[in-house]
XYZ file of C-alpha atoms in Angstrom:
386
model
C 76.103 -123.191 251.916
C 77.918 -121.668 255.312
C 76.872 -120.168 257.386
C 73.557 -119.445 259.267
C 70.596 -119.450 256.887
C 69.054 -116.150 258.671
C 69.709 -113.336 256.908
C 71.764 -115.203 253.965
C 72.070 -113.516 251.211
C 71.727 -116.652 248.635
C 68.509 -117.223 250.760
C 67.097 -113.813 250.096
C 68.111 -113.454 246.476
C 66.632 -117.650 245.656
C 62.967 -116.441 247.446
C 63.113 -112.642 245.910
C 63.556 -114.689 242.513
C 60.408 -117.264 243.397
C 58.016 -114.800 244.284
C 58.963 -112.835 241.759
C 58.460 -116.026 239.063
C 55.152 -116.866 240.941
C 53.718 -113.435 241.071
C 54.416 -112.915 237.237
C 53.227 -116.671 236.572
C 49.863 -115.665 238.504
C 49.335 -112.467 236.656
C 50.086 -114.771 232.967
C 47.522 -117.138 234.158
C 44.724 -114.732 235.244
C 45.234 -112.922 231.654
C 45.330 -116.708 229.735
C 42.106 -117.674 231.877
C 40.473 -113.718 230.826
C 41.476 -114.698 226.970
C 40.329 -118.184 226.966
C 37.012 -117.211 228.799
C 36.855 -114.506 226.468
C 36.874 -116.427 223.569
C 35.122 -119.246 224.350
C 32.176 -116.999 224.978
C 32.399 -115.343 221.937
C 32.756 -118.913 219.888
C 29.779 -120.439 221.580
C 27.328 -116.955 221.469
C 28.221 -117.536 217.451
C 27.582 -121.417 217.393
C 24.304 -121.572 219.412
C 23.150 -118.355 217.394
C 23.556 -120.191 214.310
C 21.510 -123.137 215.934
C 18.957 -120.868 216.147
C 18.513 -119.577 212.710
C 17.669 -122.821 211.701
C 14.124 -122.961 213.820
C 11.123 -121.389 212.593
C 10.795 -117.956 214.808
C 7.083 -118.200 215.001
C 7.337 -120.926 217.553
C 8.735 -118.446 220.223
C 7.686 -120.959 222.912
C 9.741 -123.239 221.759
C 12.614 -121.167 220.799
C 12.674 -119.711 224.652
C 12.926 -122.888 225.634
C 16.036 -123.475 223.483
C 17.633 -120.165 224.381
C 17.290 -121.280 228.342
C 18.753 -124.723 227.208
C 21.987 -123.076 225.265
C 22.494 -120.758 228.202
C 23.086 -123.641 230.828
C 25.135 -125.445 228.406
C 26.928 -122.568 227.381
C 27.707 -122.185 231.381
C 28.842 -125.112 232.079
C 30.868 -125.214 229.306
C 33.009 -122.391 230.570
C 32.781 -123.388 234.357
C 34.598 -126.270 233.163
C 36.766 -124.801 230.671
C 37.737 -122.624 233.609
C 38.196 -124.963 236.389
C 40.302 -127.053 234.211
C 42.698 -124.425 232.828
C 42.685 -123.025 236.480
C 43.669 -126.962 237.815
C 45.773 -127.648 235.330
C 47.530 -124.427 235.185
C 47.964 -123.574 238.663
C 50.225 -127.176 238.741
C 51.894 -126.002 235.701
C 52.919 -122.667 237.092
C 53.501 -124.443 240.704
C 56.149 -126.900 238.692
C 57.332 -124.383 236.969
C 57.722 -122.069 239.721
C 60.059 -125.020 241.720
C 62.316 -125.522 239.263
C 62.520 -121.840 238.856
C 63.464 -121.374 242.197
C 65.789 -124.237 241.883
C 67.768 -122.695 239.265
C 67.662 -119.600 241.319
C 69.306 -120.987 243.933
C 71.709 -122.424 241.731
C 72.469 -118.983 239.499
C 72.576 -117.164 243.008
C 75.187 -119.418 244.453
C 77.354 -119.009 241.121
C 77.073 -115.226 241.243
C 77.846 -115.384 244.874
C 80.889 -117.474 245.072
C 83.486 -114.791 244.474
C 82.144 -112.761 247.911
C 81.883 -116.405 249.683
C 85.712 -116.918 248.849
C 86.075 -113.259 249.837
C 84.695 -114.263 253.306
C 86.164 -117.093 253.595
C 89.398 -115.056 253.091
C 88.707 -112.639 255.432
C 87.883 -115.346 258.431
C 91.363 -116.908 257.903
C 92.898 -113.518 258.266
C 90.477 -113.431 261.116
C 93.036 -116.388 262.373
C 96.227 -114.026 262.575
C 97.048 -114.843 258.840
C 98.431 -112.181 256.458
C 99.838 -114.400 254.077
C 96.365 -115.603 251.898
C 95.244 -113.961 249.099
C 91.966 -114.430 247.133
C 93.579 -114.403 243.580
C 90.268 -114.663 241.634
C 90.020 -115.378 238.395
C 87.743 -114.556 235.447
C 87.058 -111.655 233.409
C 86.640 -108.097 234.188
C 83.791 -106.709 236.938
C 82.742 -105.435 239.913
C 83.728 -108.658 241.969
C 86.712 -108.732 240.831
C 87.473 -105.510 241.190
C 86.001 -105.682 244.635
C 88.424 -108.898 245.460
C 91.676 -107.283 243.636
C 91.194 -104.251 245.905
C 91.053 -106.799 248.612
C 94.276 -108.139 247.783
C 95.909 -105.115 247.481
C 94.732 -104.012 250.823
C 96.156 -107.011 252.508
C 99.334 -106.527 250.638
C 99.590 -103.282 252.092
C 98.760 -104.618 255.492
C 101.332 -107.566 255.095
C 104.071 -105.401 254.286
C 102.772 -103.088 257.293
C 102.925 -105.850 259.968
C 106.091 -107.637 258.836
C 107.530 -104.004 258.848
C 106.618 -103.682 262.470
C 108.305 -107.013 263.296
C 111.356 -106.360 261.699
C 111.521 -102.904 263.529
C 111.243 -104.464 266.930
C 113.419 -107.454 266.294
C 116.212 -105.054 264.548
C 115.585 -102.577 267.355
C 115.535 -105.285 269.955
C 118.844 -106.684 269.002
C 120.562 -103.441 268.357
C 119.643 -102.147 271.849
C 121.290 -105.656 273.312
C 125.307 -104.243 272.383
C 124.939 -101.323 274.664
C 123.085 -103.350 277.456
C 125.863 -106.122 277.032
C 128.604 -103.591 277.344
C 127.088 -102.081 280.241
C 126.968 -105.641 281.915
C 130.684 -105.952 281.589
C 131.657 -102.336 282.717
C 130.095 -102.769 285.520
C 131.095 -106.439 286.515
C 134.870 -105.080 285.848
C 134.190 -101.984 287.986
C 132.646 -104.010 290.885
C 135.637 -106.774 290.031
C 138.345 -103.900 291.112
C 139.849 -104.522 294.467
C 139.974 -100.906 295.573
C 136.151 -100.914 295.033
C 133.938 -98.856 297.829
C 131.225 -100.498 299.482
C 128.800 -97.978 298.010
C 130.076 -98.554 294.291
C 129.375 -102.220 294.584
C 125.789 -101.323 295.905
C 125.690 -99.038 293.345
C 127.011 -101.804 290.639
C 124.131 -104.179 291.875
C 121.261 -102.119 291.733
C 122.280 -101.100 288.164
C 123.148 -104.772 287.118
C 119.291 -106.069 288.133
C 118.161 -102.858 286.369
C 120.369 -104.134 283.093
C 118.780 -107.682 284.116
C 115.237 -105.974 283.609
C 116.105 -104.347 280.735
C 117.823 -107.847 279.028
C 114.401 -109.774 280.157
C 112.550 -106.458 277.861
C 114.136 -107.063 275.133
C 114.094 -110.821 275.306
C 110.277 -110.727 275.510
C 110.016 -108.147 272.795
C 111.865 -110.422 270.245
C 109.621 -113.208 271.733
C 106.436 -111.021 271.027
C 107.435 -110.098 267.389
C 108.193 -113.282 266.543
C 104.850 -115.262 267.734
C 102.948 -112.434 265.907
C 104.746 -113.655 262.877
C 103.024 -116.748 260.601
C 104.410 -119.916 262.367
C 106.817 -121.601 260.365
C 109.257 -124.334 262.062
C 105.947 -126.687 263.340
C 106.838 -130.084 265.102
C 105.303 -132.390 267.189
C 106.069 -131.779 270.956
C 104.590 -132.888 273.916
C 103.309 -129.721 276.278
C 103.668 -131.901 279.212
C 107.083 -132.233 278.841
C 107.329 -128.516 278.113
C 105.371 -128.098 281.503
C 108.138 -130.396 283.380
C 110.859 -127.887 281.687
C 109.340 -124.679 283.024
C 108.660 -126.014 286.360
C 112.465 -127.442 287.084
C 113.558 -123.812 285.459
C 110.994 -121.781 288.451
C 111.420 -124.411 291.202
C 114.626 -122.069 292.512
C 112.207 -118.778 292.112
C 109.631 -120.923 293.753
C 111.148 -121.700 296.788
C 112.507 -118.313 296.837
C 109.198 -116.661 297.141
C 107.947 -119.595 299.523
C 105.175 -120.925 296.658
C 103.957 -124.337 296.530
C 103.877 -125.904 293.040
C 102.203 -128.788 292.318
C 101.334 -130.398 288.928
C 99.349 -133.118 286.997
C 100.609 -133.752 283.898
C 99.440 -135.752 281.191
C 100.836 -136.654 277.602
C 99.301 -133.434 275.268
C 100.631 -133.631 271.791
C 100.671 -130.722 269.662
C 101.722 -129.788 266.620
C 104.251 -126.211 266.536
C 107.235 -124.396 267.273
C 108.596 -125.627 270.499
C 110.235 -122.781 270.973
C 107.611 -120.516 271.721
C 105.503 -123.124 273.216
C 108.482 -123.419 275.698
C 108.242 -119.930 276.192
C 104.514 -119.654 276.420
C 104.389 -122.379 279.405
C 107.681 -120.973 280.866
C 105.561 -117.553 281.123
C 102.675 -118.869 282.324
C 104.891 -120.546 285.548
C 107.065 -117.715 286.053
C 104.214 -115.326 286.180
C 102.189 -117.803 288.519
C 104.899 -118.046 290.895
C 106.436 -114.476 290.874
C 102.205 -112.579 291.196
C 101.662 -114.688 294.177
C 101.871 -113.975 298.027
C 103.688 -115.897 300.579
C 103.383 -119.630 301.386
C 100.870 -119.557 297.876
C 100.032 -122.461 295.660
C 100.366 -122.768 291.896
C 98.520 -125.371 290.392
C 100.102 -126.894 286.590
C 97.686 -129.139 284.716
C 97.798 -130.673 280.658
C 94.719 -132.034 279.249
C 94.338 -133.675 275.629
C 90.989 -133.952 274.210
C 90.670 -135.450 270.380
C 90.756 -132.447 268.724
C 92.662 -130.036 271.214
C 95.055 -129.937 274.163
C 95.417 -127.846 277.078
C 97.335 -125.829 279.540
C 96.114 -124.751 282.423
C 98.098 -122.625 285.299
C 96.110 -121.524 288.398
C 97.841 -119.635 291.408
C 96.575 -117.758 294.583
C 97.292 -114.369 295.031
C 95.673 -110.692 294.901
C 92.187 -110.551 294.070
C 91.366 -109.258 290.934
C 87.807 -108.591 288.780
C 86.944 -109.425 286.197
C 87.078 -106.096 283.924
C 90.815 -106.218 285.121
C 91.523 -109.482 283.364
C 91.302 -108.207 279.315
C 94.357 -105.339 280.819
C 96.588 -108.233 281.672
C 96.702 -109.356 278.123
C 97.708 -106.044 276.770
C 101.737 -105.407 276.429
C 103.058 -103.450 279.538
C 100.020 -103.090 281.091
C 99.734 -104.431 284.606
C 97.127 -103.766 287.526
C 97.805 -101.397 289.976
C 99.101 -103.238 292.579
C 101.979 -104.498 289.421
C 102.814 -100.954 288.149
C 106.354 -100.283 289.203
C 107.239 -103.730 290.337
C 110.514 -104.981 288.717
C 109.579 -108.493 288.325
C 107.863 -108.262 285.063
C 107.893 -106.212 281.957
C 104.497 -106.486 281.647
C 104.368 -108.638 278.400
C 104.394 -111.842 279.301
C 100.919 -112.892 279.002
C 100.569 -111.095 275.800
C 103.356 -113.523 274.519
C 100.953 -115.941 275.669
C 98.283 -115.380 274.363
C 100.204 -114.282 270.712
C 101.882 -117.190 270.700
C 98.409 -119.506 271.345
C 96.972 -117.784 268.548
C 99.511 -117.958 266.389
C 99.243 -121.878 266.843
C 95.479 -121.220 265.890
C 94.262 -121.520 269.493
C 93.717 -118.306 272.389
C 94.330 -118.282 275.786
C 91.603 -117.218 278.581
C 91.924 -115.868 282.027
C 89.564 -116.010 284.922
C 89.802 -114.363 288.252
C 89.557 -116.977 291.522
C 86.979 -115.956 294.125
C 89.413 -116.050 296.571
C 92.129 -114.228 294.966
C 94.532 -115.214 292.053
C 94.380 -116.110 288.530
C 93.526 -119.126 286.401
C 95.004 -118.777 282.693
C 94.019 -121.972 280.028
C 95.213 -121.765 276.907
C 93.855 -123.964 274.162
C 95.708 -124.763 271.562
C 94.846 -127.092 268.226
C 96.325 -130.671 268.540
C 96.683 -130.376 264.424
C 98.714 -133.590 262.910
C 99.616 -134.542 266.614
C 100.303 -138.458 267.289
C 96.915 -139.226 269.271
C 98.382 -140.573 272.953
């Protein structure tokens, strides 16, 4: 059985069923002993009473002495009829009552196996999974009706969520022709040789707001898709990942005057190295562009047996710990980040998507001193063991 065995419902249902078996056992027993005893009593008044009828009643000495004879055997007679039914019965209804319970335990677990697969069910939907069903067989009842409504339910939700993803991706890429055709007025405008000084600051400002806007949608399509069921899963190596995104930042690095150093280590996984890529690349960029002057980020790849790990620490604002669930939430950035054009405010929720998505999660916790330390965990799966 799963699961804890406080408050189990197999549990409660195998010991309702014992006691119930041993309390209706006991109450057979008493009434068998009350029969038995009532019997015997009447059998033995009848044979010492005909033992009796066969002395002469004037000798009513000796007859008293007779009667008081009879009477102690008659009582021990039934003290020991009693104690032995009551021995001999009380194992009989304790054996009984065992393999009772046994076969309690066994019925319950039969009639409870449609809800346990119903759990089960739910937990891997728990895991960001849309796609199982519970499909139970057997004839018509409440279970089943209980597990087909289920089914239908996630159906619904199925077609709900992969709705939603099409949506943004369709909307995502359909907002990219306008934004690609405003890139190229404006490069031609600012291209013209009779251009004013204030046009081209003009073109600039708008081209890094049409940068913005590209990086949006970009992360959008990034979001929908980790959200999605993982599909295209290969080995890859998040240490070499790690290498990627840090040659990719070292110009944004030494841009904002950051320090970056690493210590990478051979973590095979098992995914899409796409948005692995993209997860790592995230965790750098947003490392290097939340930090303060002359900061640090510090890069680091673990591999245990079972798991492997990313961890990305970097100096910078202070920030509590009620503030860290916010950063995880698309477009949603502290105060000090609302406004700032560096971000769209979604890249640690493609983070964190795209670790569970992978079956892992990604954590944050605040540095005393200021600055952020993000791990994501992530399940090594049918990775090579380094």
């Amino acid at each position: 059985m799963k699961g804890s065995w406080h408050g189990s419902l197999r549990v409660r249902h195998t010991l309702m069923f014992g006691l119930m078996f041993l309390l209706a056992g006991s109450v057979v027993l008493g009434g068998v002993l009350i029969l038995v005893q009532n019997s015997m009593d009447y059998s033995l008044a009848v044979v010492f009473a005909r033992k009796l009828d066969k002395y002469d009643p004037t000798a009513e000495a000796w007859i008293a002495q007779v009667v008081s004879e009879d009477e102690v055997s008659r009582q021990i007679i039934l003290d020991s009829m009693r104690d032995n039914l009551l021995f001999k019965g009380g194992l009989t209804l304790l054996a009984v009552c065992l393999v009772a319970t046994a076969g309690a335990w066994w019925l319950s677990g039969r009639l409870l196996r449609p809800l346990n697969m119903i759990t089960e069910t739910a937990h891997r939907i728990a895991g960001r999974t849309l796609h199982k069903r519970i499909e139970l067989d057997g004839p018509p009842s409440e279970v089943k009706s209980l597990a087909d409504s289920f089914d239908s339910m996630l159906d619904r939700l199925d077609e709900a969520f992969a709705g939603q993803g099409r949506f943004i991706a369709n909307a995502a890429h359909e907002l990219k022709t306008p934004i690609a055709l405003n890139r190229t007025l404006l490069d031609v405008a600012m291209a013209r040789p009779d251009s004013s000084p204030q046009v081209l600051r003009l073109g600039e400002n708008l081209l890094a707001v049409n940068v913005r806007h590209e990086r949006l949608i970009d992360s959008l399509l990034t979001l929908a898709r980790a959200e999605d069921a993982v599909t295209d899963r290969r080995p890859v190596d998040l240490a070499q990942l790690a290498e990627y995104a840090l040659d990719v930042t070292a110009k944004a690095a030494v841009e904002q005057r950051v320090q970056v150093q690493s210590k990478l280590v051979a973590s095979p996984v098992v995914g899409d190295p796409v948005l692995l890529e993209q997860l790592i690349r995230n965790l750098v960029d947003n490392a290097v562009r939340y930090n303060h002057p002359h900061g640090s980020v510090w890069v680091q790849t673990l591999a245990e047996d079972r798991q492997a790990e990313v961890i990305v620490t970097n100096t910078g604002a202070l920030i509590s710990p009620h503030e860290v669930p916010v950063l995880f939430e698309p477009f949603r950035r502290l105060t000090d980040r609302v406004g700032s054009a560096r971000g769209s405010g979604l890249g640690l929720s493609i983070v964190r998507a795209v670790a569970q998505a992978h079956g892992g999660d990604a954590l944050a916790i605040p540095r005393p001193d200021g600055g952020l330390s993000v791990r994501v965990i992530l399940p090594r799966g049918d990775a090579p063991r380094s």
